[in-house]
Tab-separated table of C-alpha atoms and ligand atoms in Angstrom:
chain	number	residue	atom	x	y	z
Z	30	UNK	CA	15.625	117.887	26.527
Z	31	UNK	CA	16.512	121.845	26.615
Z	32	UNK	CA	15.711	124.039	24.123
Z	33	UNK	CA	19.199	124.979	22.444
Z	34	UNK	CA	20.009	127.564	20.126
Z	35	UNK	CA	19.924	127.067	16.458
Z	36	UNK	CA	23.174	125.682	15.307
Z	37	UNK	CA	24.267	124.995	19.050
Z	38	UNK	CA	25.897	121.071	19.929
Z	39	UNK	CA	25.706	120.750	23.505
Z	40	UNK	CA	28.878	119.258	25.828
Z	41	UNK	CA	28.424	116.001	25.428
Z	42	UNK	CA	27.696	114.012	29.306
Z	43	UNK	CA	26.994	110.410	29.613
Z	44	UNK	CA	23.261	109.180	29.858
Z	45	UNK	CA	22.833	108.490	33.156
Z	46	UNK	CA	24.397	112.150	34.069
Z	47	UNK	CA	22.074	113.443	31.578
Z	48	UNK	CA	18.841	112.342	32.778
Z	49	UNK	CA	19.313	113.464	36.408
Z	50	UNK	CA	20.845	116.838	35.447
Z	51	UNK	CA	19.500	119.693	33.949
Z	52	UNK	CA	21.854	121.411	31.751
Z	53	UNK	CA	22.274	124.244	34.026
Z	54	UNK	CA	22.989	121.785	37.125
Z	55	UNK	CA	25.000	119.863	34.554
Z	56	UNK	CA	27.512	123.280	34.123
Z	57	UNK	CA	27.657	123.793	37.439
Z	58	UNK	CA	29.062	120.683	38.256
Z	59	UNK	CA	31.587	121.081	36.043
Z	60	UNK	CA	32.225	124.140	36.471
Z	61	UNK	CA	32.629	122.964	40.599
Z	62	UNK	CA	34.976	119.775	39.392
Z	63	UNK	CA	37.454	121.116	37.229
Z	64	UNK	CA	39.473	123.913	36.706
Z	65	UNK	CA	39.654	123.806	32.925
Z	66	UNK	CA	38.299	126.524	30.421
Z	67	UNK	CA	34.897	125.361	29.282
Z	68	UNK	CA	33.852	125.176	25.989
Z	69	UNK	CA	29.997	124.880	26.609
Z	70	UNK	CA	30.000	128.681	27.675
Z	71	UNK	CA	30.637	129.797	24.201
Z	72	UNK	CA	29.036	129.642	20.792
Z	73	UNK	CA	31.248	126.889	18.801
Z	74	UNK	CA	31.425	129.052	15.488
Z	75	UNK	CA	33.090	132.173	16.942
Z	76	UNK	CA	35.395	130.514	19.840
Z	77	UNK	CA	38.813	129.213	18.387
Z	78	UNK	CA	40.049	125.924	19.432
Z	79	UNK	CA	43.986	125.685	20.667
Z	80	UNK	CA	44.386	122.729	22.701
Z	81	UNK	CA	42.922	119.306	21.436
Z	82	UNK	CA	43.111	116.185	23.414
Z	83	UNK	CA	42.537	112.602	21.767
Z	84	UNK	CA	42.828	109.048	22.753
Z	85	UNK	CA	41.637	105.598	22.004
Z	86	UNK	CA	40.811	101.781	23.800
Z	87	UNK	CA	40.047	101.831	26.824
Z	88	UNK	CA	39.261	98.906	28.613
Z	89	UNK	CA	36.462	99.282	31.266
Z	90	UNK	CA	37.272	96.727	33.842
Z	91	UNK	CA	40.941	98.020	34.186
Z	92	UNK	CA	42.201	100.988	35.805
Z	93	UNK	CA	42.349	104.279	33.848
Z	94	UNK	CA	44.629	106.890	35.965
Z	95	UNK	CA	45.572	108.184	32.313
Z	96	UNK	CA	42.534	110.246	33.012
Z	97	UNK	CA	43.867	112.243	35.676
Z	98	UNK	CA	47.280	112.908	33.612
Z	99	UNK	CA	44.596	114.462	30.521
Z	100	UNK	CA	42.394	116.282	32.669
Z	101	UNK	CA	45.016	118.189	34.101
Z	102	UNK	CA	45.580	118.968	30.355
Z	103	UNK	CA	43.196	122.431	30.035
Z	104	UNK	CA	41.765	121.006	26.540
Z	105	UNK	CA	38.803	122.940	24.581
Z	106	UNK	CA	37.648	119.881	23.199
Z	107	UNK	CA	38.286	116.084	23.268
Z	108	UNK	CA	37.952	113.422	21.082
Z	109	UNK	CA	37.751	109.564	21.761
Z	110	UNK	CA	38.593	108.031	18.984
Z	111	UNK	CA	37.003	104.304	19.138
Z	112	UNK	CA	37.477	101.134	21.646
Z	113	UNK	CA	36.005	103.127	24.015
Z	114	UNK	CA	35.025	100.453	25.790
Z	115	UNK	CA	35.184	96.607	25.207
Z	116	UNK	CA	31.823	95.659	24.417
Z	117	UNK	CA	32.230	92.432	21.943
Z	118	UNK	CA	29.020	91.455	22.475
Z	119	UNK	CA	25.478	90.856	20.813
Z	120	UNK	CA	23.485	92.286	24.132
Z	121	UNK	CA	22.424	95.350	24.490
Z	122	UNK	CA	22.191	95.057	28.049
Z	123	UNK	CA	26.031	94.063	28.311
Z	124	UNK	CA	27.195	96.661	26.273
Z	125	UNK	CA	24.887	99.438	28.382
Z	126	UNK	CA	26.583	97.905	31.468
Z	127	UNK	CA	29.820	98.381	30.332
Z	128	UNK	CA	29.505	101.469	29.235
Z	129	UNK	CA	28.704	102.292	32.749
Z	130	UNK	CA	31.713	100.710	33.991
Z	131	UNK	CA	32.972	103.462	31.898
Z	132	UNK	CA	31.385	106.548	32.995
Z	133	UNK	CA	31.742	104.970	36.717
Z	134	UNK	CA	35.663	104.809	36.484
Z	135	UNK	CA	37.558	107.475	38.804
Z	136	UNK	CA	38.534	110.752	36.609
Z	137	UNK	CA	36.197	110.029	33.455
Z	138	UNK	CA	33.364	112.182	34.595
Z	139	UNK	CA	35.060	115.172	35.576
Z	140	UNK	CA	37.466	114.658	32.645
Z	141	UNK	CA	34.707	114.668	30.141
Z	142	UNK	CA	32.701	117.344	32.032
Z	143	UNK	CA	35.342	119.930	31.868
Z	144	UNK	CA	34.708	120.550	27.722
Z	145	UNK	CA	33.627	119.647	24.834
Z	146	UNK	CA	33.830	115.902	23.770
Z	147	UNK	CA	33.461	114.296	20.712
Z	148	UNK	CA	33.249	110.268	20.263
Z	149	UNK	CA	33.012	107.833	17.472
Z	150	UNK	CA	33.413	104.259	17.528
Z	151	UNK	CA	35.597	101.224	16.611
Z	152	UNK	CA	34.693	97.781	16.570
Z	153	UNK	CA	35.123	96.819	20.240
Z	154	UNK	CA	32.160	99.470	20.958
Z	155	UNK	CA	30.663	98.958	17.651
Z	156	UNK	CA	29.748	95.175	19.298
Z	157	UNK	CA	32.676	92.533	17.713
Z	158	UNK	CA	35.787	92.619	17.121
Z	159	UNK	CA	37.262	93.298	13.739
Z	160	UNK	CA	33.300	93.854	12.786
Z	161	UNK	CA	31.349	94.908	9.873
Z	162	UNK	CA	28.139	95.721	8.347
Z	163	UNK	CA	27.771	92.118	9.031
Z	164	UNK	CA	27.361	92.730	12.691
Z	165	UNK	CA	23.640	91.666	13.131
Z	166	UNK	CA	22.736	94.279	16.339
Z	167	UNK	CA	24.866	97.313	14.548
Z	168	UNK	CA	21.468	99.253	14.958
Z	169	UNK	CA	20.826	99.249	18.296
Z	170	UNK	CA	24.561	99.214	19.235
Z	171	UNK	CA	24.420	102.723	17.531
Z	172	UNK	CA	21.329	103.830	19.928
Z	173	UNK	CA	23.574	102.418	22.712
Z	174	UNK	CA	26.267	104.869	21.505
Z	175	UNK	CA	24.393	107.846	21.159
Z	176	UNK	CA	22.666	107.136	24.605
Z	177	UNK	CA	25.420	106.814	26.360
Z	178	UNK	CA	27.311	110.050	24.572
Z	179	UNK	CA	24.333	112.147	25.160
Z	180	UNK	CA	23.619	112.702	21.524
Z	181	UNK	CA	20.209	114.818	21.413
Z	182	UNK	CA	17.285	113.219	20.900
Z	183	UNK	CA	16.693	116.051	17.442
Z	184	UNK	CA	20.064	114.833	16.554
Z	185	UNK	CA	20.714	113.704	13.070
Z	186	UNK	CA	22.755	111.005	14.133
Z	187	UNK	CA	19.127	109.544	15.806
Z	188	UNK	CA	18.177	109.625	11.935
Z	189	UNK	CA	20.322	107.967	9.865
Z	190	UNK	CA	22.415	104.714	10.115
Z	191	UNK	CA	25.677	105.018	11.237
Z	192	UNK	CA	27.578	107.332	13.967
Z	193	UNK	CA	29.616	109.714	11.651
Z	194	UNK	CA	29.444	113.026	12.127
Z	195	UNK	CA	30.966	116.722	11.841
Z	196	UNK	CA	31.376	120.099	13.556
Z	197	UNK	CA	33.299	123.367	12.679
Z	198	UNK	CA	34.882	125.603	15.900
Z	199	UNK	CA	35.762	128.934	15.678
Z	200	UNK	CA	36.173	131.874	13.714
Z	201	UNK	CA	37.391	132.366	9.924
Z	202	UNK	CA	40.977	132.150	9.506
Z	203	UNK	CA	40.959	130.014	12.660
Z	204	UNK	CA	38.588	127.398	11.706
Z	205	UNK	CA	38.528	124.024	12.758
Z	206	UNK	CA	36.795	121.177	11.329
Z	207	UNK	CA	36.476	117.922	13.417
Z	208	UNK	CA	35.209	114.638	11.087
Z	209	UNK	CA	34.425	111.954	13.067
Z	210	UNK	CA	34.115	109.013	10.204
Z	211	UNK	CA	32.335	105.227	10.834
Z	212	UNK	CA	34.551	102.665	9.613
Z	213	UNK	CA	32.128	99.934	11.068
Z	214	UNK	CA	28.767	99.928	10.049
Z	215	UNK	CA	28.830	99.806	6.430
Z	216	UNK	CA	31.958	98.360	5.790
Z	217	UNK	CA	32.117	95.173	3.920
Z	218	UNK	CA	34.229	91.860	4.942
Z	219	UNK	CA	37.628	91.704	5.112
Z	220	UNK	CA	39.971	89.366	2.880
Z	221	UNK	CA	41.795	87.400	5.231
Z	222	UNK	CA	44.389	85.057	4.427
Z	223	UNK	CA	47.762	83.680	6.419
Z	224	UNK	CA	47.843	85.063	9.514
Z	225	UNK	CA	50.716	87.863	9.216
Z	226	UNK	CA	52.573	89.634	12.128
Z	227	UNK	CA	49.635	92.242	12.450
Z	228	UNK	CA	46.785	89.749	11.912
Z	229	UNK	CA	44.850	87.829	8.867
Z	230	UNK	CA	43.773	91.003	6.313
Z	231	UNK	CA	44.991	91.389	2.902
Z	232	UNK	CA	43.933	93.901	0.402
Z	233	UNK	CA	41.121	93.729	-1.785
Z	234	UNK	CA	40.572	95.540	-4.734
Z	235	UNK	CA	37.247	94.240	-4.972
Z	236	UNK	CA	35.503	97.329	-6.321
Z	237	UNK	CA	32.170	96.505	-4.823
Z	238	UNK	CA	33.541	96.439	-1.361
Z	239	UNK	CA	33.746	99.598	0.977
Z	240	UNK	CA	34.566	101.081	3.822
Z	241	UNK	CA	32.445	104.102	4.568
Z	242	UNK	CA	29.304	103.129	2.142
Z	243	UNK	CA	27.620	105.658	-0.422
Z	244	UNK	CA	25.593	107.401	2.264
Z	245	UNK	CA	28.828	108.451	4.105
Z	246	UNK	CA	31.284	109.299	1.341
Z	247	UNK	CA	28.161	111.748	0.271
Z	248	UNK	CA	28.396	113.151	3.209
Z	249	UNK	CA	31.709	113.351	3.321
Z	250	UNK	CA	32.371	115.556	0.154
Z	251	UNK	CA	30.189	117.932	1.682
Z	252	UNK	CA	31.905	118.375	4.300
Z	253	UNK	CA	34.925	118.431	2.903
Z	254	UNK	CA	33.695	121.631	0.671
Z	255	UNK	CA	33.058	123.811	3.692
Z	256	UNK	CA	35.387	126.282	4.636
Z	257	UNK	CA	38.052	125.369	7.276
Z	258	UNK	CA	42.093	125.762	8.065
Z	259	UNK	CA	42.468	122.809	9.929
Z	260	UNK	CA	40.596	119.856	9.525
Z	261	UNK	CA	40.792	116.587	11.715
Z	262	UNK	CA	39.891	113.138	10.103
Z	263	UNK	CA	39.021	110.765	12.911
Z	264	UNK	CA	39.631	107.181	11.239
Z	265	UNK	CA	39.428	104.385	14.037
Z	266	UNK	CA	41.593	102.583	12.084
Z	267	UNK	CA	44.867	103.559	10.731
Z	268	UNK	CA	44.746	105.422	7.423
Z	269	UNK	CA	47.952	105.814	6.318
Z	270	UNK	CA	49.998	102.988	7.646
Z	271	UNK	CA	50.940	100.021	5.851
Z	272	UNK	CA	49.046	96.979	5.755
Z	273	UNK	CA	50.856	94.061	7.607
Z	274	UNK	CA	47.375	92.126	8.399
Z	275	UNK	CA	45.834	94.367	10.661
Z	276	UNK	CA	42.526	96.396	10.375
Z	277	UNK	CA	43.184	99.675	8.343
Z	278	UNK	CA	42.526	101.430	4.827
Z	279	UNK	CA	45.176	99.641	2.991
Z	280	UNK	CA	43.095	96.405	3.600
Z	281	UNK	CA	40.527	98.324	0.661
Z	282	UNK	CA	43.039	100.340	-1.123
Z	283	UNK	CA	40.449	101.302	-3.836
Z	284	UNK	CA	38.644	103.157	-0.886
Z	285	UNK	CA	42.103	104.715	0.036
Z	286	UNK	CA	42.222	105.979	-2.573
Z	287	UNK	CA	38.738	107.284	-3.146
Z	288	UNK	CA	39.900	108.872	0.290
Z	289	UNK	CA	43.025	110.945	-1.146
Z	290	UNK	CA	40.909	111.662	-4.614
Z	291	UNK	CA	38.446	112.959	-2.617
Z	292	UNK	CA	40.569	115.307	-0.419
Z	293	UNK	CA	42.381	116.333	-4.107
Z	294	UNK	CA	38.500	117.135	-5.940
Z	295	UNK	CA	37.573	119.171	-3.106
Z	296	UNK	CA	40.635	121.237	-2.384
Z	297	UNK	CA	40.470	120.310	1.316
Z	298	UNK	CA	43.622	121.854	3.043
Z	299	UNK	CA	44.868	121.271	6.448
Z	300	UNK	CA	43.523	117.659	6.607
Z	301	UNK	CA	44.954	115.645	9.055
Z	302	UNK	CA	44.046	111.880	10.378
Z	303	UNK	CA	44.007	110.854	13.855
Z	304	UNK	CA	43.510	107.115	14.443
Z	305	UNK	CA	43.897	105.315	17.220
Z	306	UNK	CA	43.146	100.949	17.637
Z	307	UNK	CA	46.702	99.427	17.791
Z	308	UNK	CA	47.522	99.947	21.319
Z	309	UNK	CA	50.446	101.756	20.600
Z	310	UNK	CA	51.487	105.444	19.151
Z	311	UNK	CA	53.349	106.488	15.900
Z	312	UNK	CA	52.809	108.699	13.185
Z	313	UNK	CA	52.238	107.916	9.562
Z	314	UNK	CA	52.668	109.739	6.336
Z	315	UNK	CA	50.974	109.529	2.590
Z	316	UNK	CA	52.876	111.199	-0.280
Z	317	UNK	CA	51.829	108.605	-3.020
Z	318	UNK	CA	49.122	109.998	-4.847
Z	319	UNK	CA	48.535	113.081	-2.488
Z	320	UNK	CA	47.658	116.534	-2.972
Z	321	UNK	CA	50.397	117.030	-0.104
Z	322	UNK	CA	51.311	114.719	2.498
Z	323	UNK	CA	48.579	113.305	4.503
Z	324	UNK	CA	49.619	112.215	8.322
Z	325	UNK	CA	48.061	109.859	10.525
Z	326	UNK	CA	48.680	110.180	14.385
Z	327	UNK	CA	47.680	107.441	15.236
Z	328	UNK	CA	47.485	107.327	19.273
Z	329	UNK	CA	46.285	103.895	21.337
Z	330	UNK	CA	45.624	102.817	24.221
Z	331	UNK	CA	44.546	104.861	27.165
Z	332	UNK	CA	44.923	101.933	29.564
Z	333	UNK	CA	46.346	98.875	28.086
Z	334	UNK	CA	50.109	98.070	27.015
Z	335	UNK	CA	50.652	96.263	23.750
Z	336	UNK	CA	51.352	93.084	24.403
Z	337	UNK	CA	53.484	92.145	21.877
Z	338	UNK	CA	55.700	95.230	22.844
Z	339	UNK	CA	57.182	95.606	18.583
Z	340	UNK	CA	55.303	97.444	16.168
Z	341	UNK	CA	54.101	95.820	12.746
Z	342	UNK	CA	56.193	96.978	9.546
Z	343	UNK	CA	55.315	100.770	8.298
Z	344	UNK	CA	56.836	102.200	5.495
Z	345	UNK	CA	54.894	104.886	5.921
Z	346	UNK	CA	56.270	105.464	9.963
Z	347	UNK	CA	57.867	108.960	10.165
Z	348	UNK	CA	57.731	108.924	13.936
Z	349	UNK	CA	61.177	108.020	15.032
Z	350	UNK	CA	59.982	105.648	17.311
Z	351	UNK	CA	56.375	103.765	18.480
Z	352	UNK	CA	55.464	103.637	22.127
Z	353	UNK	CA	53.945	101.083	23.396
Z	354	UNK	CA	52.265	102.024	27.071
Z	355	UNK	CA	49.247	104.164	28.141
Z	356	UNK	CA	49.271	107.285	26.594
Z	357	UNK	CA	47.231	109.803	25.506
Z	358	UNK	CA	47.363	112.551	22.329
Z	359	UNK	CA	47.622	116.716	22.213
Z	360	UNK	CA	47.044	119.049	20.012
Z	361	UNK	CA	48.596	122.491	20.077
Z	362	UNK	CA	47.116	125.259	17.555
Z	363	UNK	CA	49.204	127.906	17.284
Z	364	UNK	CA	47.094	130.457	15.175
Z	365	UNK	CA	49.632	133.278	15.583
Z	366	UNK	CA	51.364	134.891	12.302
Z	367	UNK	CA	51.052	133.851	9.010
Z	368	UNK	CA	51.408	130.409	8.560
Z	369	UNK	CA	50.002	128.632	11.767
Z	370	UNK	CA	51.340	125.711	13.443
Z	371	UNK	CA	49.378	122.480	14.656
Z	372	UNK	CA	51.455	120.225	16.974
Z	373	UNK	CA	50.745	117.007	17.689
Z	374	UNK	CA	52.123	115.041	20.890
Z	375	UNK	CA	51.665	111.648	22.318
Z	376	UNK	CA	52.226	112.096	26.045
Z	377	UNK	CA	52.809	109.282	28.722
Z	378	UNK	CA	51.291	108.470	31.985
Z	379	UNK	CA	52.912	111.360	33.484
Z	380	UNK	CA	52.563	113.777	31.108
Z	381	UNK	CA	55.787	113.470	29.165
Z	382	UNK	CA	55.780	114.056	25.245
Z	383	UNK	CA	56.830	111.070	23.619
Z	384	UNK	CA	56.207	111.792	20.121
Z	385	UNK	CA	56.040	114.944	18.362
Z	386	UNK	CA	55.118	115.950	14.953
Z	387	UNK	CA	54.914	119.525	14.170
Z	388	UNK	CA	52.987	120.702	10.884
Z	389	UNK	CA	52.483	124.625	9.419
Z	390	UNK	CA	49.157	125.035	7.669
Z	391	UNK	CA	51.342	125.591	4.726
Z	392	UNK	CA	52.610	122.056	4.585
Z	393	UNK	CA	49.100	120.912	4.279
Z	394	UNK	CA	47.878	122.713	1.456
Z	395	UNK	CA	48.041	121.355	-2.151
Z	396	UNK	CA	51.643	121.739	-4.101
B	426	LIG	FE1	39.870	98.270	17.200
């Protein structure tokens, strides 16, 4: 591996690119492929992020084009926010295979060559659907991960159980803080009951359950103290939507919130969630209980349409509408003038904006 400089993160390439590809062949082949401004030239700390693209579930054997649409997108940065492929299984050989279905797809390798990418997983990935700490290969699923997301060998991550993980970009004033949690690997069974609309989950207020385990939420209130204007919570799951059986927070409400307290003990301003899992779009909002409101975009599925085509019940839905068809998510930084503006889309196949929620910096600090 390279020697980096202290405090550098490298773009992030997919195994099999990075063991035949020096770094420096690895730049110029994206700098040959694609047209978009590259984050890897520049030190992360000093280079403000704009233009954010983010997406979830992706299923390898079926064709992505959605790819395309984002990479004509210019992003500094991308997130995949979990499902990023369907692995569901308990061999590491599968999974690696699949994963190379996934770099192998037309569009995916240019698309994540062109900046920086950041990835965490949800339970398809993680190895089982709907899964747990239970999940008996959850170790070596997470090498799997960080193999195939080209997460250094030094790395952290390589260090400690569990995939979660944090990075600041740019200057101060125009900080922002990307937290990619793990909802999977600690997180304790699920009540389940009569199947509802959305699936079998109830909440528990079983205190000894959790959802991010000691380890993380340590982690998390540290990173939560540092400095930053705008910070993105990557959830895999929804956080702020209401439970109607499916996977999300609500299903552990103590650990909700612990979530919300958390944000309120450490004065953490400009927090917003992105989640992604329900193969289809909307955008949630927290005021119970809140320092100010907490949103959720959630945004699902690159590549698959819901099949069920209605939405489960959300109180907490302040999109006007859900869509249900590939799409993908943008974020547009504004840092101009005194309060700055993040805007979140959901765009369509072809580009379109099909949800929009527009936030200042103001109406995310504490009232
Ligand atoms: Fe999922």
């Amino acid at each position: 591996m390279a020697k980096r400089p202290h405090g550098y993160h490298p773009i992030i390439l997919p195994h099999h690119l990075s063991t035949i590809m020096s770094r420096f062949f690895a730049l110029t082949f994206a700098l040959l492929i694609s047209s978009a401004p590259l984050a890897i030239a520049a030190d992360p700390q000093s280079t403000s992020i704009t233009r954010v693209l983010f997406g979830s579930c992706i299923k390898q054997d079926q064709p992505a084009p959605i790819f395309a649409s984002m990479a004509t997108e210019r992003a500094d940065l991308i997130l995949f926010t979990g499902d990023n492929i369907y692995a569901d299984t308990d061999d590491m050989t599968v999974m690696r295979n699949k994963y190379q279905t996934l770099s192998g797809k037309p569009g995916f390798s240019s698309l994540i060559n062109s900046c920086t990418v950041m990835a965490t997983w949800d339970d398809h990935d993680f190895g089982v659907n709907d899964g747990g700490a239970d999940y008996p290969k959850r170790s070596e699923s997470q090498q799997e991960f960080l193999d195939f997301w080209n997460v250094p060998a030094d790395s952290p991550l390589r260090q400690r159980p569990g995939i979660y993980d944090a990075r600041i970009f740019g200057p101060a004033g125009k900080r922002l803080q990307v937290i990619l949690l793990d909802t999977r690997f600690f997180r304790s069974p699920l009540k389940k009951g009569e199947r509802r609309v959305g699936g079998p989950y109830y909440p528990d207020d079983d205190a000894e359950k959790t959802m991010l385990g000691d380890a993380q939420w340590r982690w998390l209130g540290q990173q939560l103290r540092r400095p930053a204007e705008v910070r993105l919570i990557v959830s895999s799951i929804q956080f702020a939507a209401q439970d109607a059986g499916q996977e999300c927070w609500a299903n552990l409400p103590l650990e909700q919130e612990r979530m919300l307290s958390l944000i309120g003990d450490t004065n953490a301003s400009g927090v917003v969630f992105l989640s992604g899992d329900r193969h289809w779009s909307e955008v949630s909002a927290s005021v119970e209980k809140t320092p100010y409101p907490i949103y959720d975009i959630t945004c699902s599925s690159l590549n698959q349409l819901h099949p069920r085509g209605t939405p489960t019940d959300n109180r907490y839905r302040v999109s006007k509408s859900t869509y249900h068809r590939e799409n993908y998510g943008v974020l547009q930084i504004d840092w101009q003038g005194d309060d700055p503006t993040v805007t979140f889309q959901i765009r369509d196949l072809e580009r379109n904006p099909v949800i929009e929620q527009t936030l200042t910096l103001s109406d995310l600090r504490g009232r």
